[in-house]
mmCIF file with all atom_site columns, C-alpha atoms in Angstrom:
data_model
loop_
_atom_site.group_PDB
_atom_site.id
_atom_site.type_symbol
_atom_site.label_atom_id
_atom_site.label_alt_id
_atom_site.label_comp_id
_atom_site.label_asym_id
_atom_site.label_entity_id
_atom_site.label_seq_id
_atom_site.pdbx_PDB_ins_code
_atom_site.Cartn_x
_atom_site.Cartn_y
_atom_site.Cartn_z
_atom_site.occupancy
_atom_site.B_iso_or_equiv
_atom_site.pdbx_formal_charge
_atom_site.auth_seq_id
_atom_site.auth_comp_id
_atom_site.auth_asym_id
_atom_site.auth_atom_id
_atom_site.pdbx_PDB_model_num
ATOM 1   C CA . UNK A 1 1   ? -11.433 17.312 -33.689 1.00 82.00 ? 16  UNK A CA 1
ATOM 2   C CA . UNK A 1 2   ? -13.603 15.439 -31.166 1.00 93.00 ? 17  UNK A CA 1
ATOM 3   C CA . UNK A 1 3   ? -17.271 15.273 -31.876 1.00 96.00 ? 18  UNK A CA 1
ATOM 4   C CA . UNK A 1 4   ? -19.924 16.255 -28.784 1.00 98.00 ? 19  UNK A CA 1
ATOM 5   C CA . UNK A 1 5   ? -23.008 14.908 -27.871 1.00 98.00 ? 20  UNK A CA 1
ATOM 6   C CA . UNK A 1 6   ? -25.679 16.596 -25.888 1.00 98.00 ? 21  UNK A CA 1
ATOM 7   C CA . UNK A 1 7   ? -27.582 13.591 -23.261 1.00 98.00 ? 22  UNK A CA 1
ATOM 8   C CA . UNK A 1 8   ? -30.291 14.524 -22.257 1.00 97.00 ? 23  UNK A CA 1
ATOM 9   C CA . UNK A 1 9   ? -32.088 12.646 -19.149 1.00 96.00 ? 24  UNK A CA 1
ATOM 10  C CA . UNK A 1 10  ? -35.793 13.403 -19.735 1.00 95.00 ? 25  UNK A CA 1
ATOM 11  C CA . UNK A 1 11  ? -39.403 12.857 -17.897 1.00 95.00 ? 26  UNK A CA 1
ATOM 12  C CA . UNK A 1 12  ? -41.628 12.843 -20.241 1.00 92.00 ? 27  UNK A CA 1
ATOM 13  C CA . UNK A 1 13  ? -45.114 15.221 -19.693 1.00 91.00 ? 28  UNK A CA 1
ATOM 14  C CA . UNK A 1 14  ? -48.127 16.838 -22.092 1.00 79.00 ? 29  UNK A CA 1
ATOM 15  C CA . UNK A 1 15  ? -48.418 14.681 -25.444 1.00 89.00 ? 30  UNK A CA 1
ATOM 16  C CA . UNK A 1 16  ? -49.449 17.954 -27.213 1.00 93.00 ? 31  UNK A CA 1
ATOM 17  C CA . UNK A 1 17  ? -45.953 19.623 -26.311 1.00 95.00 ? 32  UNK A CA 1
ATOM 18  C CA . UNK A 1 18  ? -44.228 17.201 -26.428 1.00 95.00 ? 33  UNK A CA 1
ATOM 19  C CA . UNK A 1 19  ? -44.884 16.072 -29.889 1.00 95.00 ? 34  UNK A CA 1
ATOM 20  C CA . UNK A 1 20  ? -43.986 19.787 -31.099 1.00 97.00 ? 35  UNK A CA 1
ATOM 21  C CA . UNK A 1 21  ? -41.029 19.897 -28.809 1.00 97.00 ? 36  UNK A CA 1
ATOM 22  C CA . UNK A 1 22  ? -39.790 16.687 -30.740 1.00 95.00 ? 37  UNK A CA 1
ATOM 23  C CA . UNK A 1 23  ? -40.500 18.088 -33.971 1.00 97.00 ? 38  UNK A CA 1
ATOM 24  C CA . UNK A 1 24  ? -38.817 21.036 -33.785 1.00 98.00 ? 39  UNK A CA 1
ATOM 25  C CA . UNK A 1 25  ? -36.075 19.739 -31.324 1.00 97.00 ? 40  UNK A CA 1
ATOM 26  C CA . UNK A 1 26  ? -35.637 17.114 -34.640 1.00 98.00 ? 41  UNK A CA 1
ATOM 27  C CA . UNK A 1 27  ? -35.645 19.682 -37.393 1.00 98.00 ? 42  UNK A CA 1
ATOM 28  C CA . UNK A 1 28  ? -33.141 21.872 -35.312 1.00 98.00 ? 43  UNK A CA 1
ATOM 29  C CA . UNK A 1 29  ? -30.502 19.062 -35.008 1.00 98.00 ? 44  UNK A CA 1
ATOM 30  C CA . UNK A 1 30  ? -30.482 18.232 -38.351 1.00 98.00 ? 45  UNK A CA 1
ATOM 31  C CA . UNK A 1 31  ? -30.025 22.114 -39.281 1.00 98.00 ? 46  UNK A CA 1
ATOM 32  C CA . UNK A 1 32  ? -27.003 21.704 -37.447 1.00 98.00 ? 47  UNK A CA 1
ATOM 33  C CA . UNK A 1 33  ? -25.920 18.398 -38.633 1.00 98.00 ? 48  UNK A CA 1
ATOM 34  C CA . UNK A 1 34  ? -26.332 16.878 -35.675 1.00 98.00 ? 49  UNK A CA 1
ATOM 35  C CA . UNK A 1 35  ? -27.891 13.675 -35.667 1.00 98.00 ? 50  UNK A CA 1
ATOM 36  C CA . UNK A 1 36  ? -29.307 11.386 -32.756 1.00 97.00 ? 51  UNK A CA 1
ATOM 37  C CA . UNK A 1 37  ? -27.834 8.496  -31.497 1.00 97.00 ? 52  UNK A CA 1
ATOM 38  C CA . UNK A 1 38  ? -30.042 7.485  -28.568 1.00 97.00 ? 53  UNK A CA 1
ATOM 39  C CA . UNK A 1 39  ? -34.031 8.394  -28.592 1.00 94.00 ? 54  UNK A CA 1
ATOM 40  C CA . UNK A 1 40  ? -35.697 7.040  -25.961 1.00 88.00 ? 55  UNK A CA 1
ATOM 41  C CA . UNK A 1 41  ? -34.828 3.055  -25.995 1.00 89.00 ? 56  UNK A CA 1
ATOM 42  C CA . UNK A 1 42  ? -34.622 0.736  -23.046 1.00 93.00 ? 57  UNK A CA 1
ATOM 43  C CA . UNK A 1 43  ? -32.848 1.278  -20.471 1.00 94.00 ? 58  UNK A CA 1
ATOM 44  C CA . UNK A 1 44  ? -30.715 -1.155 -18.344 1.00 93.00 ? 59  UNK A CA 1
ATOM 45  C CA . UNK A 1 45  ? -29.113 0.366  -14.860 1.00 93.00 ? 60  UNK A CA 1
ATOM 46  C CA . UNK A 1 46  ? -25.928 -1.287 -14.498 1.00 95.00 ? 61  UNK A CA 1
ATOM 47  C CA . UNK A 1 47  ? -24.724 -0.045 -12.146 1.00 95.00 ? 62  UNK A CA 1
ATOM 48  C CA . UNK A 1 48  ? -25.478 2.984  -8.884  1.00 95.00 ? 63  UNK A CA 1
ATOM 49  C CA . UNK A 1 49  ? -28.759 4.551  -8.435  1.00 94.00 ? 64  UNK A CA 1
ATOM 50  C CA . UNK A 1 50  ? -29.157 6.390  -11.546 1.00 92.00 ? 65  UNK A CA 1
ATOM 51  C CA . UNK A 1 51  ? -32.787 5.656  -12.745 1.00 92.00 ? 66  UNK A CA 1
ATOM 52  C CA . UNK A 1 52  ? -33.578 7.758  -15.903 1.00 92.00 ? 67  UNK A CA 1
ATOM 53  C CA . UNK A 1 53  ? -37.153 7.447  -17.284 1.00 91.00 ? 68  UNK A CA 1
ATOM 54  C CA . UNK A 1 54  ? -36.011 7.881  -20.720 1.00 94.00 ? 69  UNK A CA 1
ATOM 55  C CA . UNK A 1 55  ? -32.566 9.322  -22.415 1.00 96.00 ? 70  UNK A CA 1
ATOM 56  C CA . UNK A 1 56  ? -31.798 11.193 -26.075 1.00 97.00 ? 71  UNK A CA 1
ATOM 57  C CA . UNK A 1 57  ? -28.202 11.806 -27.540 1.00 98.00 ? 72  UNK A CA 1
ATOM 58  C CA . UNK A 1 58  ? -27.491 13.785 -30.231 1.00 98.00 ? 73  UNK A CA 1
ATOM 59  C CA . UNK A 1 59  ? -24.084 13.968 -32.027 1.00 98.00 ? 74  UNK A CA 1
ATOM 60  C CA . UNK A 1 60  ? -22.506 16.911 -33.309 1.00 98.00 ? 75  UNK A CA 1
ATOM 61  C CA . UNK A 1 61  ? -19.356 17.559 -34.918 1.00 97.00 ? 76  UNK A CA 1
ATOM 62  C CA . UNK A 1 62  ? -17.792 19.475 -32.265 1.00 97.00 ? 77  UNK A CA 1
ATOM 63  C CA . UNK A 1 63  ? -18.540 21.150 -28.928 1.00 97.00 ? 78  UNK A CA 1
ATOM 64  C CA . UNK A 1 64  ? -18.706 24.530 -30.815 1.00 97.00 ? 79  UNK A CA 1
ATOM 65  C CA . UNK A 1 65  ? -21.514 23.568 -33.176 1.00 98.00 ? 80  UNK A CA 1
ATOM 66  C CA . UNK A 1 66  ? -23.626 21.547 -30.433 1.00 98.00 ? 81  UNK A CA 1
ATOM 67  C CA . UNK A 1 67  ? -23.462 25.152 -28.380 1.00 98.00 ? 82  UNK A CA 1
ATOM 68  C CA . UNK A 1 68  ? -24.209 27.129 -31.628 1.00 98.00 ? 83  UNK A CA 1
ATOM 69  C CA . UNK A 1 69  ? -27.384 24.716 -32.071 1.00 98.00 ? 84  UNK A CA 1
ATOM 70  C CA . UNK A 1 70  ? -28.256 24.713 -28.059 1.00 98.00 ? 85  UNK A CA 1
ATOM 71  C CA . UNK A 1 71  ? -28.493 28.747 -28.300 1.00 98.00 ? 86  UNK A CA 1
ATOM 72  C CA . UNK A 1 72  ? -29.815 28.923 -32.285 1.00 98.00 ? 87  UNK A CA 1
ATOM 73  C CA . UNK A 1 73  ? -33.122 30.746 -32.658 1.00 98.00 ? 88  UNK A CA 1
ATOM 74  C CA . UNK A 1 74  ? -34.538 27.698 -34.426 1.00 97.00 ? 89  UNK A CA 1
ATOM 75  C CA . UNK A 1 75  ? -33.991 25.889 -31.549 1.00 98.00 ? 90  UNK A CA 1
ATOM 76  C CA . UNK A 1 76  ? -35.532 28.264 -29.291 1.00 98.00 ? 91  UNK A CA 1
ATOM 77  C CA . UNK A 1 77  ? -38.795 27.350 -31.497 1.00 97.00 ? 92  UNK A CA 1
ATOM 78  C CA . UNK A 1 78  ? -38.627 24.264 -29.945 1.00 97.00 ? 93  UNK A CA 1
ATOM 79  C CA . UNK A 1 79  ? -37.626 25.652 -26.276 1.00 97.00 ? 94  UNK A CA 1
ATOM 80  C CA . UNK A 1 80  ? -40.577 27.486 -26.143 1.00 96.00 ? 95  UNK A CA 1
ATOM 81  C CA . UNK A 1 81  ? -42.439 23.750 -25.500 1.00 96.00 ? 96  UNK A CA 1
ATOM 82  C CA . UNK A 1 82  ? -40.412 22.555 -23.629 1.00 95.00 ? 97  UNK A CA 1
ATOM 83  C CA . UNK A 1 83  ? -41.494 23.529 -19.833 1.00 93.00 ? 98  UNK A CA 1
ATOM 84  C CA . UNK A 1 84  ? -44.748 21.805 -20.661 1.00 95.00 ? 99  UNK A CA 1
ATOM 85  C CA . UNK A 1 85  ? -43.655 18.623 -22.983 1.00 95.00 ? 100 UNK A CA 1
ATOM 86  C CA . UNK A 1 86  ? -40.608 17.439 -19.959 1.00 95.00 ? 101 UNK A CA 1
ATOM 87  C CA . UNK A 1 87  ? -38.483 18.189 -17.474 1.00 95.00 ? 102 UNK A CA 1
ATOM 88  C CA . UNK A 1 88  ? -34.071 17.106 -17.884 1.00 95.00 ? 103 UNK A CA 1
ATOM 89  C CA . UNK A 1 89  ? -30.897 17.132 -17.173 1.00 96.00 ? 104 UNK A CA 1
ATOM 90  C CA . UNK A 1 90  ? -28.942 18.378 -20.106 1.00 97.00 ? 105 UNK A CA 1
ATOM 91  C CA . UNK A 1 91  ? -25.495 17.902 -20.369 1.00 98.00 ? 106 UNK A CA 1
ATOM 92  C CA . UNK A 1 92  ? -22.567 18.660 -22.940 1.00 98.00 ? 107 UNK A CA 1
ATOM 93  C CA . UNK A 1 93  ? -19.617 15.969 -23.536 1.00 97.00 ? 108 UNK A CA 1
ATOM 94  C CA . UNK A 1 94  ? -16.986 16.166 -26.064 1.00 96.00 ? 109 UNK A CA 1
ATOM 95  C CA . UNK A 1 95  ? -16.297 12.685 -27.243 1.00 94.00 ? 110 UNK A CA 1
ATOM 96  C CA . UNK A 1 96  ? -12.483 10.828 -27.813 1.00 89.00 ? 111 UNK A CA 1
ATOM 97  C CA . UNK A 1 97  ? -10.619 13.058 -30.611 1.00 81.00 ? 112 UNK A CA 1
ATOM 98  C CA . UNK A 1 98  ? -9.433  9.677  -32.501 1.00 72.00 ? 113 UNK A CA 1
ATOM 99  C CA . UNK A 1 99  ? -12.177 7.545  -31.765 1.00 61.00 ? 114 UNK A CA 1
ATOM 100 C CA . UNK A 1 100 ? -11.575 5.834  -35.531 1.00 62.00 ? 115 UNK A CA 1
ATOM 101 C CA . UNK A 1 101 ? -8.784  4.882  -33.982 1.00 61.00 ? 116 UNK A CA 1
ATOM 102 C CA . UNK A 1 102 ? -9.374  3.426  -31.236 1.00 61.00 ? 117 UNK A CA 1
ATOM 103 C CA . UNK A 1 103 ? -9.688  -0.225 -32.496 1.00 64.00 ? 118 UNK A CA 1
ATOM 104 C CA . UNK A 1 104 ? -6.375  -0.080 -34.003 1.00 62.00 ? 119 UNK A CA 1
ATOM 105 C CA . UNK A 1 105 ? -5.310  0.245  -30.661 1.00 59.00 ? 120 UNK A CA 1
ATOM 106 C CA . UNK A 1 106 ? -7.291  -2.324 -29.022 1.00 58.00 ? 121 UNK A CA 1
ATOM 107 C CA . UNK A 1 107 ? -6.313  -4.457 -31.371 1.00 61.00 ? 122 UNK A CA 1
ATOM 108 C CA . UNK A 1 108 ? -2.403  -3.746 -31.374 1.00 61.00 ? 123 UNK A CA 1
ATOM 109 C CA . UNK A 1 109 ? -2.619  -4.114 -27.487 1.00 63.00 ? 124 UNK A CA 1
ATOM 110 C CA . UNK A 1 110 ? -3.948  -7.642 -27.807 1.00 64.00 ? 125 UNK A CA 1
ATOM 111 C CA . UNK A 1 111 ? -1.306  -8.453 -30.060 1.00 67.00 ? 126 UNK A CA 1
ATOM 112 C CA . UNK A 1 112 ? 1.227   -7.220 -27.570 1.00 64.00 ? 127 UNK A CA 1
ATOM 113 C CA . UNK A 1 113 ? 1.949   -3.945 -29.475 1.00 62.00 ? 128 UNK A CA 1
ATOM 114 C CA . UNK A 1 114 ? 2.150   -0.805 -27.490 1.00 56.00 ? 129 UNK A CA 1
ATOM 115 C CA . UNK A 1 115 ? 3.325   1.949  -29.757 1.00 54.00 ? 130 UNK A CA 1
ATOM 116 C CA . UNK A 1 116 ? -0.256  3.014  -31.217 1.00 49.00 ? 131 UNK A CA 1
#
């Protein structure tokens, strides 16, 4: 089962809102044992024109829980601040099924293995 994360690119408005909108937002995840990963940090373009003001991830377990959180009532509690704490772009990704795995693989393929 992959895990999902929800990113959210986000410009920041009211304080007020916003610090209720992050409460709740919080308290909502955590309900749904989602967790975040990224919460405003700096941020470095690499690469294109892409130039968020600020970006959140949250982890989930799966796709089906980060949908049953994104249309939970609790969250709603925190929906209803959002229009005046920010504005975003919200999108849903499911993540690499066997990510634990992944370095086993990286690691076989620098020793010339192939068959992980």
């Amino acid at each position: 089962m992959a895990r999902a994360y929800v990113i959210s690119d986000v410009t920041l408005r009211d304080g007020e809102a916003l610090a209720a909108y992050r409460e709740l937002a919080a308290r909502s995840i955590a309900a749904f044992g989602g967790r975040y990963l990224v919460r405003g940090g700096e941020i470095g373009v690499l690469e294109g024109d892409w130039r968020p003001s600020a970006i959140v991830i949250a982890e989930f377990v799966d796709a089906a829980t980060a949908r049953a959180w994104y249309g939970s009532p609790l969250y709603a509690q925190a929906l209803a601040f959002r229009q005046e704490a920010l504005t975003r772009n919200l999108i849903l990704v499911e993540g690499v099924a066997d990510a634990d795995a992944l370095p086993l693989r990286a690691a076989a393929l620098d020793e010339g293995r192939s068959g992980l």
